[in-house]
Structure formats: C-alpha cells, structure tokens
Tab-separated table of C-alpha atoms in Angstrom:
chain	number	residue	atom	x	y	z
A	1	MET	CA	-1.140	6.482	-23.578
A	2	ASN	CA	1.007	6.352	-26.694
A	3	GLY	CA	4.666	6.799	-25.842
A	4	ARG	CA	4.180	6.211	-22.112
A	5	ARG	CA	6.404	3.774	-20.228
A	6	ALA	CA	4.567	1.928	-17.471
A	7	LEU	CA	5.515	-0.352	-14.596
A	8	VAL	CA	2.746	-2.284	-12.810
A	9	THR	CA	3.542	-4.206	-9.631
A	10	GLY	CA	1.211	-7.054	-8.806
A	11	GLY	CA	0.670	-7.197	-12.548
A	12	ALA	CA	0.275	-10.953	-12.877
A	13	SER	CA	-3.357	-11.135	-11.720
A	14	GLY	CA	-6.460	-9.244	-10.686
A	15	ILE	CA	-6.532	-5.459	-10.913
A	16	GLY	CA	-2.833	-5.282	-11.778
A	17	ALA	CA	-3.207	-7.602	-14.773
A	18	ALA	CA	-6.305	-5.755	-15.996
A	19	THR	CA	-4.469	-2.435	-15.702
A	20	ALA	CA	-1.425	-3.709	-17.587
A	21	ALA	CA	-3.646	-5.022	-20.372
A	22	LEU	CA	-5.572	-1.758	-20.649
A	23	LEU	CA	-2.393	0.335	-20.685
A	24	ARG	CA	-0.992	-1.840	-23.476
A	25	GLY	CA	-4.256	-1.583	-25.376
A	26	ARG	CA	-4.004	2.198	-25.231
A	27	GLY	CA	-0.492	2.329	-26.610
A	28	ALA	CA	1.771	2.297	-23.562
A	29	GLN	CA	4.831	0.119	-23.201
A	30	VAL	CA	4.251	-1.957	-20.069
A	31	VAL	CA	6.387	-4.079	-17.776
A	32	THR	CA	4.694	-6.095	-15.031
A	33	ALA	CA	6.492	-6.983	-11.820
A	34	ASP	CA	5.257	-9.649	-9.431
A	35	LEU	CA	6.514	-12.135	-6.893
A	36	ARG	CA	5.630	-14.790	-9.431
A	37	GLY	CA	4.362	-14.599	-12.990
A	38	GLY	CA	5.319	-11.046	-14.012
A	39	ASP	CA	7.773	-9.862	-16.665
A	40	ILE	CA	10.108	-9.083	-13.741
A	41	THR	CA	10.270	-10.836	-10.377
A	42	VAL	CA	9.981	-8.478	-7.418
A	43	ASP	CA	9.386	-8.743	-3.697
A	44	VAL	CA	7.856	-5.368	-2.877
A	45	ARG	CA	8.741	-5.821	0.808
A	46	ASP	CA	12.440	-5.607	-0.021
A	47	GLY	CA	13.985	-2.262	-0.950
A	48	HIS	CA	16.808	-3.757	-3.001
A	49	SER	CA	14.405	-5.968	-4.948
A	50	VAL	CA	12.191	-2.981	-5.743
A	51	SER	CA	15.158	-0.838	-6.777
A	52	GLN	CA	16.406	-3.564	-9.109
A	53	ALA	CA	12.925	-4.007	-10.572
A	54	VAL	CA	12.671	-0.305	-11.429
A	55	LEU	CA	16.106	-0.444	-13.060
A	56	ALA	CA	15.160	-3.578	-14.997
A	57	ALA	CA	11.903	-1.954	-16.122
A	58	ALA	CA	13.804	1.106	-17.338
A	59	ASP	CA	16.140	-1.160	-19.318
A	60	ARG	CA	13.244	-2.984	-20.957
A	61	LEU	CA	11.255	0.177	-21.620
A	62	GLY	CA	14.154	2.191	-23.014
A	63	GLY	CA	13.908	4.724	-20.196
A	64	PRO	CA	12.562	5.106	-16.671
A	65	PRO	CA	8.831	4.463	-16.278
A	66	ASP	CA	6.682	7.592	-16.274
A	67	VAL	CA	3.608	5.645	-15.144
A	68	VAL	CA	3.830	3.418	-12.075
A	69	VAL	CA	0.911	1.456	-10.614
A	70	THR	CA	1.391	-0.192	-7.222
A	71	ALA	CA	-1.114	-3.045	-7.399
A	72	ALA	CA	0.754	-5.629	-5.317
A	73	GLY	CA	-1.212	-6.469	-2.190
A	74	ILE	CA	-2.594	-9.185	0.071
A	75	TYR	CA	-5.882	-9.610	1.955
A	76	ARG	CA	-6.393	-11.370	5.258
A	77	ILE	CA	-9.511	-11.801	7.433
A	78	ALA	CA	-9.354	-12.154	11.220
A	79	PRO	CA	-10.935	-10.486	14.254
A	80	ALA	CA	-8.660	-7.819	15.684
A	81	VAL	CA	-8.218	-9.666	18.988
A	82	ALA	CA	-7.018	-12.765	17.106
A	83	ILE	CA	-4.463	-11.037	14.856
A	84	THR	CA	-0.886	-11.877	15.832
A	85	ALA	CA	1.939	-9.382	15.547
A	86	ALA	CA	3.416	-11.486	12.739
A	87	GLU	CA	0.121	-11.442	10.821
A	88	TRP	CA	-0.145	-7.677	11.294
A	89	ASP	CA	3.402	-7.207	10.024
A	90	GLU	CA	2.839	-9.469	7.011
A	91	VAL	CA	-0.071	-7.377	5.739
A	92	HIS	CA	1.644	-4.059	6.388
A	93	GLU	CA	4.926	-5.161	4.815
A	94	VAL	CA	3.231	-5.975	1.519
A	95	ASN	CA	0.441	-3.400	1.373
A	96	LEU	CA	1.982	-0.316	2.960
A	97	ARG	CA	5.747	-0.843	3.023
A	98	GLY	CA	5.589	-2.318	-0.498
A	99	THR	CA	3.623	0.653	-1.790
A	100	PHE	CA	6.043	3.079	-0.158
A	101	LEU	CA	9.161	1.369	-1.511
A	102	THR	CA	7.726	1.145	-5.030
A	103	ALA	CA	6.537	4.757	-5.046
A	104	ARG	CA	9.835	5.949	-3.581
A	105	GLU	CA	11.942	4.224	-6.227
A	106	ALA	CA	9.586	5.380	-8.977
A	107	ALA	CA	9.791	8.958	-7.720
A	108	ARG	CA	13.574	8.804	-7.601
A	109	ALA	CA	13.728	7.575	-11.187
A	110	MET	CA	11.205	10.129	-12.444
A	111	THR	CA	12.927	12.973	-10.611
A	112	ALA	CA	16.331	11.999	-11.967
A	113	ALA	CA	14.937	11.875	-15.501
A	114	GLY	CA	13.272	15.264	-15.055
A	115	THR	CA	10.269	14.269	-17.132
A	116	GLY	CA	7.602	14.048	-14.448
A	117	GLY	CA	5.102	11.245	-14.349
A	118	ALA	CA	2.161	9.660	-12.588
A	119	ILE	CA	2.006	7.187	-9.735
A	120	VAL	CA	-1.276	5.440	-8.942
A	121	THR	CA	-1.527	3.432	-5.739
A	122	ILE	CA	-4.229	0.951	-4.784
A	123	ALA	CA	-6.022	1.482	-1.485
A	124	SER	CA	-9.501	0.125	-0.704
A	125	THR	CA	-12.892	1.181	0.577
A	126	ALA	CA	-11.699	-0.644	3.702
A	127	ALA	CA	-9.490	2.402	4.258
A	128	LEU	CA	-12.614	4.562	4.476
A	129	GLU	CA	-15.001	2.563	6.650
A	130	PRO	CA	-15.096	-0.589	8.825
A	131	ASP	CA	-16.963	-3.847	8.241
A	132	ALA	CA	-18.086	-5.905	11.231
A	133	GLY	CA	-19.094	-8.806	9.007
A	134	GLU	CA	-15.639	-9.314	7.488
A	135	PRO	CA	-13.094	-8.143	10.097
A	136	THR	CA	-9.794	-7.025	8.617
A	137	ALA	CA	-8.189	-4.548	11.017
A	138	HIS	CA	-4.669	-5.174	9.699
A	139	TYR	CA	-5.790	-4.805	6.072
A	140	ASN	CA	-7.918	-1.727	6.799
A	141	ALA	CA	-5.071	0.005	8.619
A	142	SER	CA	-2.591	-0.794	5.861
A	143	LYS	CA	-4.880	0.642	3.200
A	144	ALA	CA	-5.653	3.741	5.263
A	145	GLY	CA	-1.893	4.179	5.399
A	146	VAL	CA	-1.771	3.983	1.605
A	147	VAL	CA	-4.288	6.836	1.372
A	148	ALA	CA	-2.267	9.002	3.768
A	149	LEU	CA	0.992	8.105	2.025
A	150	THR	CA	-0.491	8.984	-1.364
A	151	LYS	CA	-1.591	12.423	-0.191
A	152	GLN	CA	1.800	13.179	1.347
A	153	LEU	CA	3.652	12.036	-1.773
A	154	ALA	CA	1.359	14.166	-3.920
A	155	VAL	CA	2.371	17.275	-1.952
A	156	GLU	CA	6.082	16.479	-1.919
A	157	LEU	CA	6.380	15.407	-5.551
A	158	ALA	CA	4.207	18.073	-7.184
A	159	PRO	CA	7.198	20.422	-7.740
A	160	HIS	CA	8.772	17.626	-9.814
A	161	ARG	CA	5.633	17.347	-11.980
A	162	ILE	CA	4.860	13.929	-10.516
A	163	ARG	CA	1.191	13.347	-9.744
A	164	VAL	CA	0.211	10.752	-7.138
A	165	ASN	CA	-3.326	9.435	-6.731
A	166	THR	CA	-5.004	6.346	-5.304
A	167	VAL	CA	-8.074	4.309	-6.161
A	168	CYS	CA	-10.221	2.667	-3.484
A	169	PRO	CA	-11.846	-0.444	-4.969
A	170	GLY	CA	-14.888	-1.960	-3.329
A	171	VAL	CA	-15.994	-5.556	-3.896
A	172	ILE	CA	-14.202	-6.492	-7.100
A	173	ASP	CA	-14.316	-9.913	-8.762
A	174	THR	CA	-10.660	-10.900	-8.352
A	175	PRO	CA	-8.869	-13.904	-6.793
A	176	MET	CA	-8.557	-11.836	-3.585
A	177	LEU	CA	-12.342	-11.524	-3.138
A	178	ARG	CA	-13.818	-13.493	-0.225
A	179	LEU	CA	-17.318	-11.984	-0.196
A	180	MET	CA	-18.821	-14.685	-2.414
A	181	ASP	CA	-17.383	-17.658	-0.499
A	182	ASP	CA	-20.943	-17.922	0.800
A	183	PRO	CA	-22.947	-17.103	-2.363
A	184	GLU	CA	-26.247	-16.531	-0.553
A	185	ALA	CA	-24.735	-14.142	1.995
A	186	GLY	CA	-22.720	-12.471	-0.758
A	187	GLU	CA	-25.769	-11.829	-2.903
A	188	GLN	CA	-27.603	-10.392	0.101
A	189	PHE	CA	-24.692	-8.049	0.775
A	190	LEU	CA	-24.718	-6.850	-2.826
A	191	ARG	CA	-28.474	-6.233	-2.720
A	192	GLU	CA	-28.468	-4.398	0.599
A	193	ASP	CA	-25.113	-2.623	0.783
A	194	VAL	CA	-23.963	-1.877	-2.780
A	195	PRO	CA	-26.248	0.640	-4.512
A	196	LEU	CA	-25.367	-0.753	-7.960
A	197	GLN	CA	-26.122	-4.258	-6.595
A	198	ARG	CA	-23.281	-6.142	-8.259
A	199	LEU	CA	-19.602	-6.922	-8.033
A	200	GLY	CA	-17.163	-4.682	-9.835
A	201	ALA	CA	-14.891	-6.009	-12.561
A	202	PRO	CA	-11.097	-5.598	-12.549
A	203	GLY	CA	-11.350	-3.768	-15.854
A	204	GLU	CA	-13.579	-1.125	-14.284
A	205	VAL	CA	-10.923	-0.357	-11.689
A	206	ALA	CA	-8.289	-0.382	-14.441
A	207	GLU	CA	-10.246	2.303	-16.291
A	208	ALA	CA	-10.033	4.599	-13.261
A	209	ILE	CA	-6.325	3.874	-12.825
A	210	CYS	CA	-5.563	4.580	-16.467
A	211	PHE	CA	-7.540	7.817	-16.312
A	212	LEU	CA	-5.569	9.022	-13.277
A	213	ALA	CA	-2.314	8.078	-15.008
A	214	SER	CA	-3.226	9.876	-18.231
A	215	ASP	CA	-2.946	13.477	-19.340
A	216	ALA	CA	-6.739	13.682	-19.071
A	217	ALA	CA	-6.127	13.889	-15.311
A	218	ALA	CA	-3.262	16.374	-15.592
A	219	TYR	CA	-4.750	18.678	-12.926
A	220	ILE	CA	-5.587	15.906	-10.466
A	221	THR	CA	-3.254	14.859	-7.675
A	222	GLY	CA	-3.681	13.577	-4.126
A	223	VAL	CA	-7.175	12.156	-4.605
A	224	ALA	CA	-8.564	8.899	-3.186
A	225	LEU	CA	-11.134	7.780	-5.770
A	226	PRO	CA	-13.661	5.112	-4.716
A	227	VAL	CA	-14.497	2.582	-7.437
A	228	ASP	CA	-17.098	0.692	-5.481
A	229	GLY	CA	-20.583	0.803	-6.986
A	230	GLY	CA	-21.587	3.236	-4.263
A	231	LEU	CA	-20.557	0.981	-1.348
A	232	SER	CA	-18.824	3.791	0.546
A	233	LEU	CA	-22.008	5.881	0.431
C-alpha cells in the first residue's frame, strides 16, 4: 500500500481502527474520521460534514484519498414489532445513508482527480440471512442496502477506474458485539452455528478489506465477501 492515501470512517474503534492500523503498517498514509476520537470529526449522517471530512482528509494526505473504507456503523437489537420509526431511521441514517454519503463524496473526489481508486464498504452477514435469536430487522435491512448500494456503485464507477466492494463480517470481537453478553449461550452458538467455532478478530476483517483495496484485487469489483468463519454457510 505504499503511496496510497486512505480515509477510514468509523476509524476510532473496532474494525475501522484495525483497518487503519493495518493500512498504515503496509505503507499507506491514513486519516481516520469518526464522530469522536478520529483524526477528523465527522457525522456520516450529514452530507456537509462528510464533504468537509473528505476535503480535510485530502489536505492532510496531500491529495484526495484513493482508498476509502466506510466502517462507521451502529448495531441495535429489537423485535421487528417493537421497533419504532425513529429507531428504524437512526440505524438507516448511520449505516446506509452514512455509507452512501461517504462513498458518494469519495467517488466525486476520485473522479475529479482522475486517478481511480478503491472504496470498501462494511455490510454484515445479517444482510445475507436472518437470525431469530437476535432480532435486528432495522440493522439487517440497512446492511442489505449496503450490499445493493455497493453493487450499483461498482457498475457506475467502473468507467472511472474506481472499484467498489463490501465485506460481510460475522461475529467479530468488537465493542459492537452482543453475542457474548451471555457467555454460555454465546459459546453454544459458536459451537453449533460457526463452522470455525470461534469469534473473528477485527484484524481478520481488516485483512480482507486491505486486500480488496489493494492492487492484488485489481480485477475485483462489486463483490460481497463474507468474513464469518463459515457462519453464512
């Protein structure tokens, strides 16, 4: 990743922080943007805030980012019949609207620079299949939207040499994880539902993200790559 200029939203913790660290370790210049704790403060729900963050990243990096990772997201658990409209909107504003606004501004900057680039979004295995034990209809729908958005962006941006892919993490050991709130039930889930029988680590998802952002994946665009220990099988 030597010479690459990267922007990672949600880069202050979890998968975003692991990705930023790995990109730096592989030679990229990296700016993290987060609501709190990043190099740049950003509210991904707000178009102006996202636009200013991309401009600020370009200023710090000495040019527009050619790698953008949209790791900002939130997770909520509630039965579908109990979800309020406000709760639905909250999840979609961060996870789907935030991904769209970030990818849009990144694409504008990359297109204007004429250098191409790579955008990697973060979906979830929840986009691919339901879970009766941990109901998250608003989260699932938002992440399914991220998958569809990623595929559409990949088609539209390919002529500009901008690749767009998404990763679909499974149960990853981050602050967002709720599976192990009940350790006994969590361990049973890992034994019975995850073929590799363990939690994933943020760094393992970061490896997939960095691969998709790198020239090693130069002929890959529009994919939704599960990083889930076989959970989606």
